[in-house]
Amino acid sequence: MASFQPGLRRAALQLLRSSTARGQCLRQPKISLFPSKPVGILQLAAPIRSYSAPASSAPTPSPIAKLAENIQNAGAESSKSKRSDNSAKRRFFAEHTSKSVGYWLLGSAASVFGIVVFGGLTRLTESGLSITEWRPVTGSLPPLSQADWESEFDKYRASPEYKLINPHMDLAEFKKIYFMEWTHRLWGRFIGLTFVLPTVYFIARRRVTPRMACHLVGISALIGFQGFIGWWMVKSGLKDDLFAPGSHPRVSQYRLAAHLSTAFVCYSWMLLAGLHVLRHQQALIAPFKVAKAFHAAQLPALKILRGSVMALTALIFTTVLSGALVAGLDAGLIYNEFPKMGVGYKPPTSELFDKFYCRKEDGSDLWWRNALENPSLVQLDHRILAMSTFTAVVSLFAYSRTRGVKGAMHSSVRKGVTGLLHLVSLQLALGISTLIYMVPIPLAAAHQAGALALLTGALLVGHRLRVPKSTLAVVRHHIKTLEARAAKK
């Protein structure tokens, strides 16, 4: 019996220790994985994490805690992606204008170029006053019956042009000039529709940037305004009180100049906008090539050349306006010789500044009235401006071949300046030929087309010398991206 006592004592001590430990565990707070009240997944994970590891070591996340963190991160990422998607949906305009917009703008500019030349033919054939009404919608169709033709012909018979110039004209001849003016107006409607409708489409489909959208809307408004100016010009030749009694019925030279200059501005706007889009797209594809051209254009040696091209563009535009005054006054039908005008290089001063053109008794409008309404002075002014333009282009070409400028110019700029020299030489030859041969229709139309071609050459050279900030930023960004990718490899 005594031999069993030590074993009994050890068993009693172990039982006492186990009961004491059980009491301490019962006093600890209970942890329930399924509480009666709904709590978040992170609240469940926190107490488990506090009891799952001793305080002396770093806490090891439990599987439930990891699941909670994954759910939280996934929710944050999904909300972030939703916010980015919503911001992308709210962004109405594109980051870069589509290349198709650039090609469409250049095609529209080509169409305007064509209508300018055809408008010159309409004026030269004296067809512009054949339609005596302005009907933007119903006028799209020509007369379809004999009664309709007779009605249009009766309206033309009431115009000053028929009474003073064409009293012998029959219906067959009237149809020829009518279709010239009708085609010119239909072409204008075609340009308007093929520009306004694609403008709405490109903006709605988010193919353009906000800046380009403003350009497209502005050009669309200018096209509509051009149609109004066209009728305003024609209207000036349909009333006797708008020109001197007994004079040749013609449209106002002021309104003709406004109509032609608006067409030139519309063409230039389309051309430059299209070129900007295509160069911007080229910067996305070949940034190093565009960067090289930009670097050459920003050299200090080309600063004078850049300013000279801008001044030359303004001079060409001014010469075009002077040519519109010559056309409106038929000033090309006098002094059909070159370089002299009569016995000298200019008419007599009394003829250049004639008081006949003054409308104020004190003669305060003598200078500007003669400069804008006297055919002799208007032709002399056009000769001076034309020769100044020719001299300016030759001087620009000579300056571009100097040592410092020639080495700094990009090859595209060098070719553009050479093209300007060729265009101005051709334009001078056309102008002199048109004057000497007393304004034949083919030469006069070619001379008007040459003026627009010369302006195009100046705009191209100026475009190549200009460095837009938006395109430059795109070039720098893409070059940095390509360099970063190369560094990772």
PDB file of N, CA, C and O in Angstrom, residues 237-292:
ATOM      1  N   GLY A 237     -25.196  94.165-108.272  1.00  0.00           N
ATOM      2  CA  GLY A 237     -25.248  94.340-109.720  1.00  0.00           C
ATOM      3  C   GLY A 237     -26.638  94.273-110.307  1.00  0.00           C
ATOM      4  O   GLY A 237     -26.791  94.324-111.533  1.00  0.00           O
ATOM      5  N   LEU A 238     -27.654  94.163-109.451  1.00  0.00           N
ATOM      6  CA  LEU A 238     -29.029  94.036-109.927  1.00  0.00           C
ATOM      7  C   LEU A 238     -29.850  95.307-109.755  1.00  0.00           C
ATOM      8  O   LEU A 238     -31.017  95.332-110.125  1.00  0.00           O
ATOM      9  N   LYS A 239     -29.232  96.343-109.186  1.00  0.00           N
ATOM     10  CA  LYS A 239     -29.953  97.596-108.955  1.00  0.00           C
ATOM     11  C   LYS A 239     -29.197  98.745-109.590  1.00  0.00           C
ATOM     12  O   LYS A 239     -27.969  98.834-109.487  1.00  0.00           O
ATOM     13  N   ASP A 240     -29.945  99.648-110.235  1.00  0.00           N
ATOM     14  CA  ASP A 240     -29.326 100.776-110.919  1.00  0.00           C
ATOM     15  C   ASP A 240     -28.720 101.783-109.951  1.00  0.00           C
ATOM     16  O   ASP A 240     -27.780 102.499-110.302  1.00  0.00           O
ATOM     17  N   ASP A 241     -29.250 101.871-108.755  1.00  0.00           N
ATOM     18  CA  ASP A 241     -28.797 102.917-107.833  1.00  0.00           C
ATOM     19  C   ASP A 241     -27.478 102.580-107.155  1.00  0.00           C
ATOM     20  O   ASP A 241     -26.954 103.394-106.391  1.00  0.00           O
ATOM     21  N   LEU A 242     -26.932 101.383-107.410  1.00  0.00           N
ATOM     22  CA  LEU A 242     -25.680 101.006-106.771  1.00  0.00           C
ATOM     23  C   LEU A 242     -24.458 101.275-107.629  1.00  0.00           C
ATOM     24  O   LEU A 242     -23.345 101.023-107.216  1.00  0.00           O
ATOM     25  N   PHE A 243     -24.636 101.765-108.844  1.00  0.00           N
ATOM     26  CA  PHE A 243     -23.497 102.162-109.667  1.00  0.00           C
ATOM     27  C   PHE A 243     -23.878 103.392-110.463  1.00  0.00           C
ATOM     28  O   PHE A 243     -25.060 103.747-110.591  1.00  0.00           O
ATOM     29  N   ALA A 244     -22.882 104.066-110.990  1.00  0.00           N
ATOM     30  CA  ALA A 244     -23.091 105.357-111.649  1.00  0.00           C
ATOM     31  C   ALA A 244     -23.990 105.193-112.865  1.00  0.00           C
ATOM     32  O   ALA A 244     -23.928 104.177-113.579  1.00  0.00           O
ATOM     33  N   PRO A 245     -24.849 106.179-113.133  1.00  0.00           N
ATOM     34  CA  PRO A 245     -25.750 106.102-114.299  1.00  0.00           C
ATOM     35  C   PRO A 245     -24.959 105.996-115.598  1.00  0.00           C
ATOM     36  O   PRO A 245     -23.997 106.717-115.821  1.00  0.00           O
ATOM     37  N   GLY A 246     -25.398 105.101-116.463  1.00  0.00           N
ATOM     38  CA  GLY A 246     -24.759 104.923-117.757  1.00  0.00           C
ATOM     39  C   GLY A 246     -23.518 104.057-117.738  1.00  0.00           C
ATOM     40  O   GLY A 246     -22.953 103.783-118.801  1.00  0.00           O
ATOM     41  N   SER A 247     -23.064 103.612-116.567  1.00  0.00           N
ATOM     42  CA  SER A 247     -21.853 102.802-116.491  1.00  0.00           C
ATOM     43  C   SER A 247     -22.178 101.343-116.760  1.00  0.00           C
ATOM     44  O   SER A 247     -23.346 100.933-116.808  1.00  0.00           O
ATOM     45  N   HIS A 248     -21.131 100.557-116.890  1.00  0.00           N
ATOM     46  CA  HIS A 248     -21.274  99.126-117.157  1.00  0.00           C
ATOM     47  C   HIS A 248     -21.857  98.432-115.933  1.00  0.00           C
ATOM     48  O   HIS A 248     -21.293  98.529-114.839  1.00  0.00           O
ATOM     49  N   PRO A 249     -22.989  97.725-116.047  1.00  0.00           N
ATOM     50  CA  PRO A 249     -23.542  97.025-114.881  1.00  0.00           C
ATOM     51  C   PRO A 249     -22.574  95.948-114.385  1.00  0.00           C
ATOM     52  O   PRO A 249     -22.210  95.037-115.115  1.00  0.00           O
ATOM     53  N   ARG A 250     -22.168  96.062-113.175  1.00  0.00           N
ATOM     54  CA  ARG A 250     -21.237  95.102-112.575  1.00  0.00           C
ATOM     55  C   ARG A 250     -21.453  95.074-111.076  1.00  0.00           C
ATOM     56  O   ARG A 250     -22.065  95.991-110.498  1.00  0.00           O
ATOM     57  N   VAL A 251     -20.935  94.043-110.451  1.00  0.00           N
ATOM     58  CA  VAL A 251     -21.037  93.954-108.991  1.00  0.00           C
ATOM     59  C   VAL A 251     -20.061  94.941-108.359  1.00  0.00           C
ATOM     60  O   VAL A 251     -19.095  95.384-108.991  1.00  0.00           O
ATOM     61  N   SER A 252     -20.313  95.290-107.128  1.00  0.00           N
ATOM     62  CA  SER A 252     -19.439  96.207-106.408  1.00  0.00           C
ATOM     63  C   SER A 252     -18.053  95.591-106.235  1.00  0.00           C
ATOM     64  O   SER A 252     -17.928  94.419-105.838  1.00  0.00           O
ATOM     65  N   GLN A 253     -17.023  96.373-106.527  1.00  0.00           N
ATOM     66  CA  GLN A 253     -15.657  95.848-106.366  1.00  0.00           C
ATOM     67  C   GLN A 253     -15.329  95.606-104.899  1.00  0.00           C
ATOM     68  O   GLN A 253     -14.522  94.719-104.575  1.00  0.00           O
ATOM     69  N   TYR A 254     -15.978  96.347-103.998  1.00  0.00           N
ATOM     70  CA  TYR A 254     -15.752  96.122-102.569  1.00  0.00           C
ATOM     71  C   TYR A 254     -16.319  94.763-102.153  1.00  0.00           C
ATOM     72  O   TYR A 254     -15.677  93.999-101.417  1.00  0.00           O
ATOM     73  N   ARG A 255     -17.527  94.478-102.615  1.00  0.00           N
ATOM     74  CA  ARG A 255     -18.159  93.213-102.254  1.00  0.00           C
ATOM     75  C   ARG A 255     -17.470  92.038-102.946  1.00  0.00           C
ATOM     76  O   ARG A 255     -17.400  90.932-102.384  1.00  0.00           O
ATOM     77  N   LEU A 256     -16.987  92.257-104.162  1.00  0.00           N
ATOM     78  CA  LEU A 256     -16.232  91.205-104.835  1.00  0.00           C
ATOM     79  C   LEU A 256     -14.947  90.899-104.080  1.00  0.00           C
ATOM     80  O   LEU A 256     -14.574  89.723-103.909  1.00  0.00           O
ATOM     81  N   ALA A 257     -14.271  91.940-103.604  1.00  0.00           N
ATOM     82  CA  ALA A 257     -13.048  91.728-102.822  1.00  0.00           C
ATOM     83  C   ALA A 257     -13.349  91.008-101.514  1.00  0.00           C
ATOM     84  O   ALA A 257     -12.585  90.125-101.079  1.00  0.00           O
ATOM     85  N   ALA A 258     -14.483  91.339-100.881  1.00  0.00           N
ATOM     86  CA  ALA A 258     -14.862  90.653 -99.637  1.00  0.00           C
ATOM     87  C   ALA A 258     -15.171  89.187 -99.908  1.00  0.00           C
ATOM     88  O   ALA A 258     -14.783  88.298 -99.132  1.00  0.00           O
ATOM     89  N   HIS A 259     -15.864  88.922-101.022  1.00  0.00           N
ATOM     90  CA  HIS A 259     -16.211  87.542-101.379  1.00  0.00           C
ATOM     91  C   HIS A 259     -14.956  86.718-101.675  1.00  0.00           C
ATOM     92  O   HIS A 259     -14.816  85.575-101.205  1.00  0.00           O
ATOM     93  N   LEU A 260     -14.030  87.278-102.431  1.00  0.00           N
ATOM     94  CA  LEU A 260     -12.807  86.555-102.783  1.00  0.00           C
ATOM     95  C   LEU A 260     -11.903  86.363-101.573  1.00  0.00           C
ATOM     96  O   LEU A 260     -11.341  85.277-101.365  1.00  0.00           O
ATOM     97  N   SER A 261     -11.762  87.395-100.765  1.00  0.00           N
ATOM     98  CA  SER A 261     -10.882  87.279 -99.593  1.00  0.00           C
ATOM     99  C   SER A 261     -11.429  86.271 -98.589  1.00  0.00           C
ATOM    100  O   SER A 261     -10.657  85.522 -97.961  1.00  0.00           O
ATOM    101  N   THR A 262     -12.758  86.211 -98.434  1.00  0.00           N
ATOM    102  CA  THR A 262     -13.346  85.214 -97.529  1.00  0.00           C
ATOM    103  C   THR A 262     -13.077  83.805 -98.025  1.00  0.00           C
ATOM    104  O   THR A 262     -12.792  82.882 -97.240  1.00  0.00           O
ATOM    105  N   ALA A 263     -13.155  83.614 -99.340  1.00  0.00           N
ATOM    106  CA  ALA A 263     -12.837  82.304 -99.913  1.00  0.00           C
ATOM    107  C   ALA A 263     -11.380  81.938 -99.662  1.00  0.00           C
ATOM    108  O   ALA A 263     -11.058  80.784 -99.337  1.00  0.00           O
ATOM    109  N   PHE A 264     -10.472  82.904 -99.810  1.00  0.00           N
ATOM    110  CA  PHE A 264      -9.048  82.651 -99.558  1.00  0.00           C
ATOM    111  C   PHE A 264      -8.796  82.325 -98.098  1.00  0.00           C
ATOM    112  O   PHE A 264      -7.987  81.447 -97.772  1.00  0.00           O
ATOM    113  N   VAL A 265      -9.488  83.021 -97.197  1.00  0.00           N
ATOM    114  CA  VAL A 265      -9.324  82.749 -95.768  1.00  0.00           C
ATOM    115  C   VAL A 265      -9.846  81.349 -95.428  1.00  0.00           C
ATOM    116  O   VAL A 265      -9.215  80.584 -94.672  1.00  0.00           O
ATOM    117  N   CYS A 266     -11.003  80.988 -95.990  1.00  0.00           N
ATOM    118  CA  CYS A 266     -11.571  79.660 -95.751  1.00  0.00           C
ATOM    119  C   CYS A 266     -10.623  78.564 -96.251  1.00  0.00           C
ATOM    120  O   CYS A 266     -10.387  77.561 -95.555  1.00  0.00           O
ATOM    121  N   TYR A 267     -10.075  78.766 -97.437  1.00  0.00           N
ATOM    122  CA  TYR A 267      -9.125  77.796 -97.994  1.00  0.00           C
ATOM    123  C   TYR A 267      -7.886  77.678 -97.117  1.00  0.00           C
ATOM    124  O   TYR A 267      -7.430  76.561 -96.807  1.00  0.00           O
ATOM    125  N   SER A 268      -7.330  78.800 -96.715  1.00  0.00           N
ATOM    126  CA  SER A 268      -6.117  78.784 -95.895  1.00  0.00           C
ATOM    127  C   SER A 268      -6.366  78.115 -94.552  1.00  0.00           C
ATOM    128  O   SER A 268      -5.517  77.352 -94.053  1.00  0.00           O
ATOM    129  N   TRP A 269      -7.520  78.370 -93.977  1.00  0.00           N
ATOM    130  CA  TRP A 269      -7.868  77.773 -92.685  1.00  0.00           C
ATOM    131  C   TRP A 269      -7.949  76.259 -92.792  1.00  0.00           C
ATOM    132  O   TRP A 269      -7.416  75.515 -91.956  1.00  0.00           O
ATOM    133  N   MET A 270      -8.634  75.778 -93.831  1.00  0.00           N
ATOM    134  CA  MET A 270      -8.737  74.331 -94.031  1.00  0.00           C
ATOM    135  C   MET A 270      -7.360  73.704 -94.268  1.00  0.00           C
ATOM    136  O   MET A 270      -7.037  72.644 -93.708  1.00  0.00           O
ATOM    137  N   LEU A 271      -6.568  74.358 -95.088  1.00  0.00           N
ATOM    138  CA  LEU A 271      -5.255  73.819 -95.423  1.00  0.00           C
ATOM    139  C   LEU A 271      -4.369  73.699 -94.189  1.00  0.00           C
ATOM    140  O   LEU A 271      -3.771  72.642 -93.929  1.00  0.00           O
ATOM    141  N   LEU A 272      -4.265  74.762 -93.418  1.00  0.00           N
ATOM    142  CA  LEU A 272      -3.392  74.742 -92.248  1.00  0.00           C
ATOM    143  C   LEU A 272      -3.900  73.770 -91.181  1.00  0.00           C
ATOM    144  O   LEU A 272      -3.098  73.091 -90.522  1.00  0.00           O
ATOM    145  N   ALA A 273      -5.212  73.694 -91.015  1.00  0.00           N
ATOM    146  CA  ALA A 273      -5.758  72.751 -90.034  1.00  0.00           C
ATOM    147  C   ALA A 273      -5.462  71.312 -90.447  1.00  0.00           C
ATOM    148  O   ALA A 273      -5.083  70.475 -89.613  1.00  0.00           O
ATOM    149  N   GLY A 274      -5.620  71.005 -91.731  1.00  0.00           N
ATOM    150  CA  GLY A 274      -5.321  69.662 -92.192  1.00  0.00           C
ATOM    151  C   GLY A 274      -3.848  69.306 -92.057  1.00  0.00           C
ATOM    152  O   GLY A 274      -3.491  68.201 -91.638  1.00  0.00           O
ATOM    153  N   LEU A 275      -2.973  70.242 -92.406  1.00  0.00           N
ATOM    154  CA  LEU A 275      -1.541  69.996 -92.264  1.00  0.00           C
ATOM    155  C   LEU A 275      -1.151  69.800 -90.805  1.00  0.00           C
ATOM    156  O   LEU A 275      -0.279  68.982 -90.483  1.00  0.00           O
ATOM    157  N   HIS A 276      -1.776  70.550 -89.911  1.00  0.00           N
ATOM    158  CA  HIS A 276      -1.478  70.395 -88.481  1.00  0.00           C
ATOM    159  C   HIS A 276      -1.864  69.003 -87.987  1.00  0.00           C
ATOM    160  O   HIS A 276      -1.113  68.369 -87.231  1.00  0.00           O
ATOM    161  N   VAL A 277      -3.017  68.505 -88.417  1.00  0.00           N
ATOM    162  CA  VAL A 277      -3.457  67.177 -87.982  1.00  0.00           C
ATOM    163  C   VAL A 277      -2.496  66.100 -88.473  1.00  0.00           C
ATOM    164  O   VAL A 277      -2.097  65.201 -87.718  1.00  0.00           O
ATOM    165  N   LEU A 278      -2.105  66.187 -89.734  1.00  0.00           N
ATOM    166  CA  LEU A 278      -1.215  65.164 -90.287  1.00  0.00           C
ATOM    167  C   LEU A 278       0.164  65.202 -89.638  1.00  0.00           C
ATOM    168  O   LEU A 278       0.776  64.152 -89.404  1.00  0.00           O
ATOM    169  N   ARG A 279       0.666  66.397 -89.354  1.00  0.00           N
ATOM    170  CA  ARG A 279       1.973  66.463 -88.684  1.00  0.00           C
ATOM    171  C   ARG A 279       1.872  65.944 -87.248  1.00  0.00           C
ATOM    172  O   ARG A 279       2.813  65.316 -86.739  1.00  0.00           O
ATOM    173  N   HIS A 280       0.762  66.209 -86.600  1.00  0.00           N
ATOM    174  CA  HIS A 280       0.566  65.695 -85.241  1.00  0.00           C
ATOM    175  C   HIS A 280       0.531  64.163 -85.257  1.00  0.00           C
ATOM    176  O   HIS A 280       1.114  63.515 -84.379  1.00  0.00           O
ATOM    177  N   GLN A 281      -0.138  63.592 -86.258  1.00  0.00           N
ATOM    178  CA  GLN A 281      -0.156  62.137 -86.370  1.00  0.00           C
ATOM    179  C   GLN A 281       1.230  61.586 -86.696  1.00  0.00           C
ATOM    180  O   GLN A 281       1.607  60.514 -86.218  1.00  0.00           O
ATOM    181  N   GLN A 282       1.990  62.304 -87.501  1.00  0.00           N
ATOM    182  CA  GLN A 282       3.349  61.873 -87.800  1.00  0.00           C
ATOM    183  C   GLN A 282       4.217  61.892 -86.557  1.00  0.00           C
ATOM    184  O   GLN A 282       5.098  61.046 -86.387  1.00  0.00           O
ATOM    185  N   ALA A 283       3.958  62.846 -85.670  1.00  0.00           N
ATOM    186  CA  ALA A 283       4.706  62.895 -84.416  1.00  0.00           C
ATOM    187  C   ALA A 283       4.424  61.680 -83.546  1.00  0.00           C
ATOM    188  O   ALA A 283       5.293  61.238 -82.785  1.00  0.00           O
ATOM    189  N   LEU A 284       3.227  61.111 -83.642  1.00  0.00           N
ATOM    190  CA  LEU A 284       2.913  59.908 -82.881  1.00  0.00           C
ATOM    191  C   LEU A 284       3.606  58.678 -83.452  1.00  0.00           C
ATOM    192  O   LEU A 284       3.956  57.755 -82.719  1.00  0.00           O
ATOM    193  N   ILE A 285       3.807  58.673 -84.785  1.00  0.00           N
ATOM    194  CA  ILE A 285       4.396  57.504 -85.434  1.00  0.00           C
ATOM    195  C   ILE A 285       5.919  57.590 -85.489  1.00  0.00           C
ATOM    196  O   ILE A 285       6.623  56.629 -85.185  1.00  0.00           O
ATOM    197  N   ALA A 286       6.423  58.743 -85.906  1.00  0.00           N
ATOM    198  CA  ALA A 286       7.876  58.927 -86.069  1.00  0.00           C
ATOM    199  C   ALA A 286       8.330  60.164 -85.301  1.00  0.00           C
ATOM    200  O   ALA A 286       8.585  61.214 -85.896  1.00  0.00           O
ATOM    201  N   PRO A 287       8.404  60.093 -83.979  1.00  0.00           N
ATOM    202  CA  PRO A 287       8.739  61.287 -83.194  1.00  0.00           C
ATOM    203  C   PRO A 287      10.157  61.804 -83.444  1.00  0.00           C
ATOM    204  O   PRO A 287      10.383  63.009 -83.398  1.00  0.00           O
ATOM    205  N   PHE A 288      11.091  60.918 -83.713  1.00  0.00           N
ATOM    206  CA  PHE A 288      12.467  61.365 -83.925  1.00  0.00           C
ATOM    207  C   PHE A 288      12.595  62.174 -85.220  1.00  0.00           C
ATOM    208  O   PHE A 288      13.320  63.163 -85.274  1.00  0.00           O
ATOM    209  N   LYS A 289      11.882  61.780 -86.242  1.00  0.00           N
ATOM    210  CA  LYS A 289      11.914  62.506 -87.503  1.00  0.00           C
ATOM    211  C   LYS A 289      11.316  63.899 -87.353  1.00  0.00           C
ATOM    212  O   LYS A 289      11.870  64.894 -87.832  1.00  0.00           O
ATOM    213  N   VAL A 290      10.194  63.979 -86.658  1.00  0.00           N
ATOM    214  CA  VAL A 290       9.565  65.280 -86.427  1.00  0.00           C
ATOM    215  C   VAL A 290      10.419  66.138 -85.502  1.00  0.00           C
ATOM    216  O   VAL A 290      10.522  67.355 -85.683  1.00  0.00           O
ATOM    217  N   ALA A 291      11.055  65.510 -84.519  1.00  0.00           N
ATOM    218  CA  ALA A 291      11.916  66.264 -83.602  1.00  0.00           C
ATOM    219  C   ALA A 291      13.094  66.888 -84.347  1.00  0.00           C
ATOM    220  O   ALA A 291      13.521  68.008 -84.040  1.00  0.00           O
ATOM    221  N   LYS A 292      13.613  66.187 -85.320  1.00  0.00           N
ATOM    222  CA  LYS A 292      14.718  66.726 -86.112  1.00  0.00           C
ATOM    223  C   LYS A 292      14.275  67.962 -86.892  1.00  0.00           C
ATOM    224  O   LYS A 292      14.992  68.973 -86.932  1.00  0.00           O
TER     225      LYS A 292
END
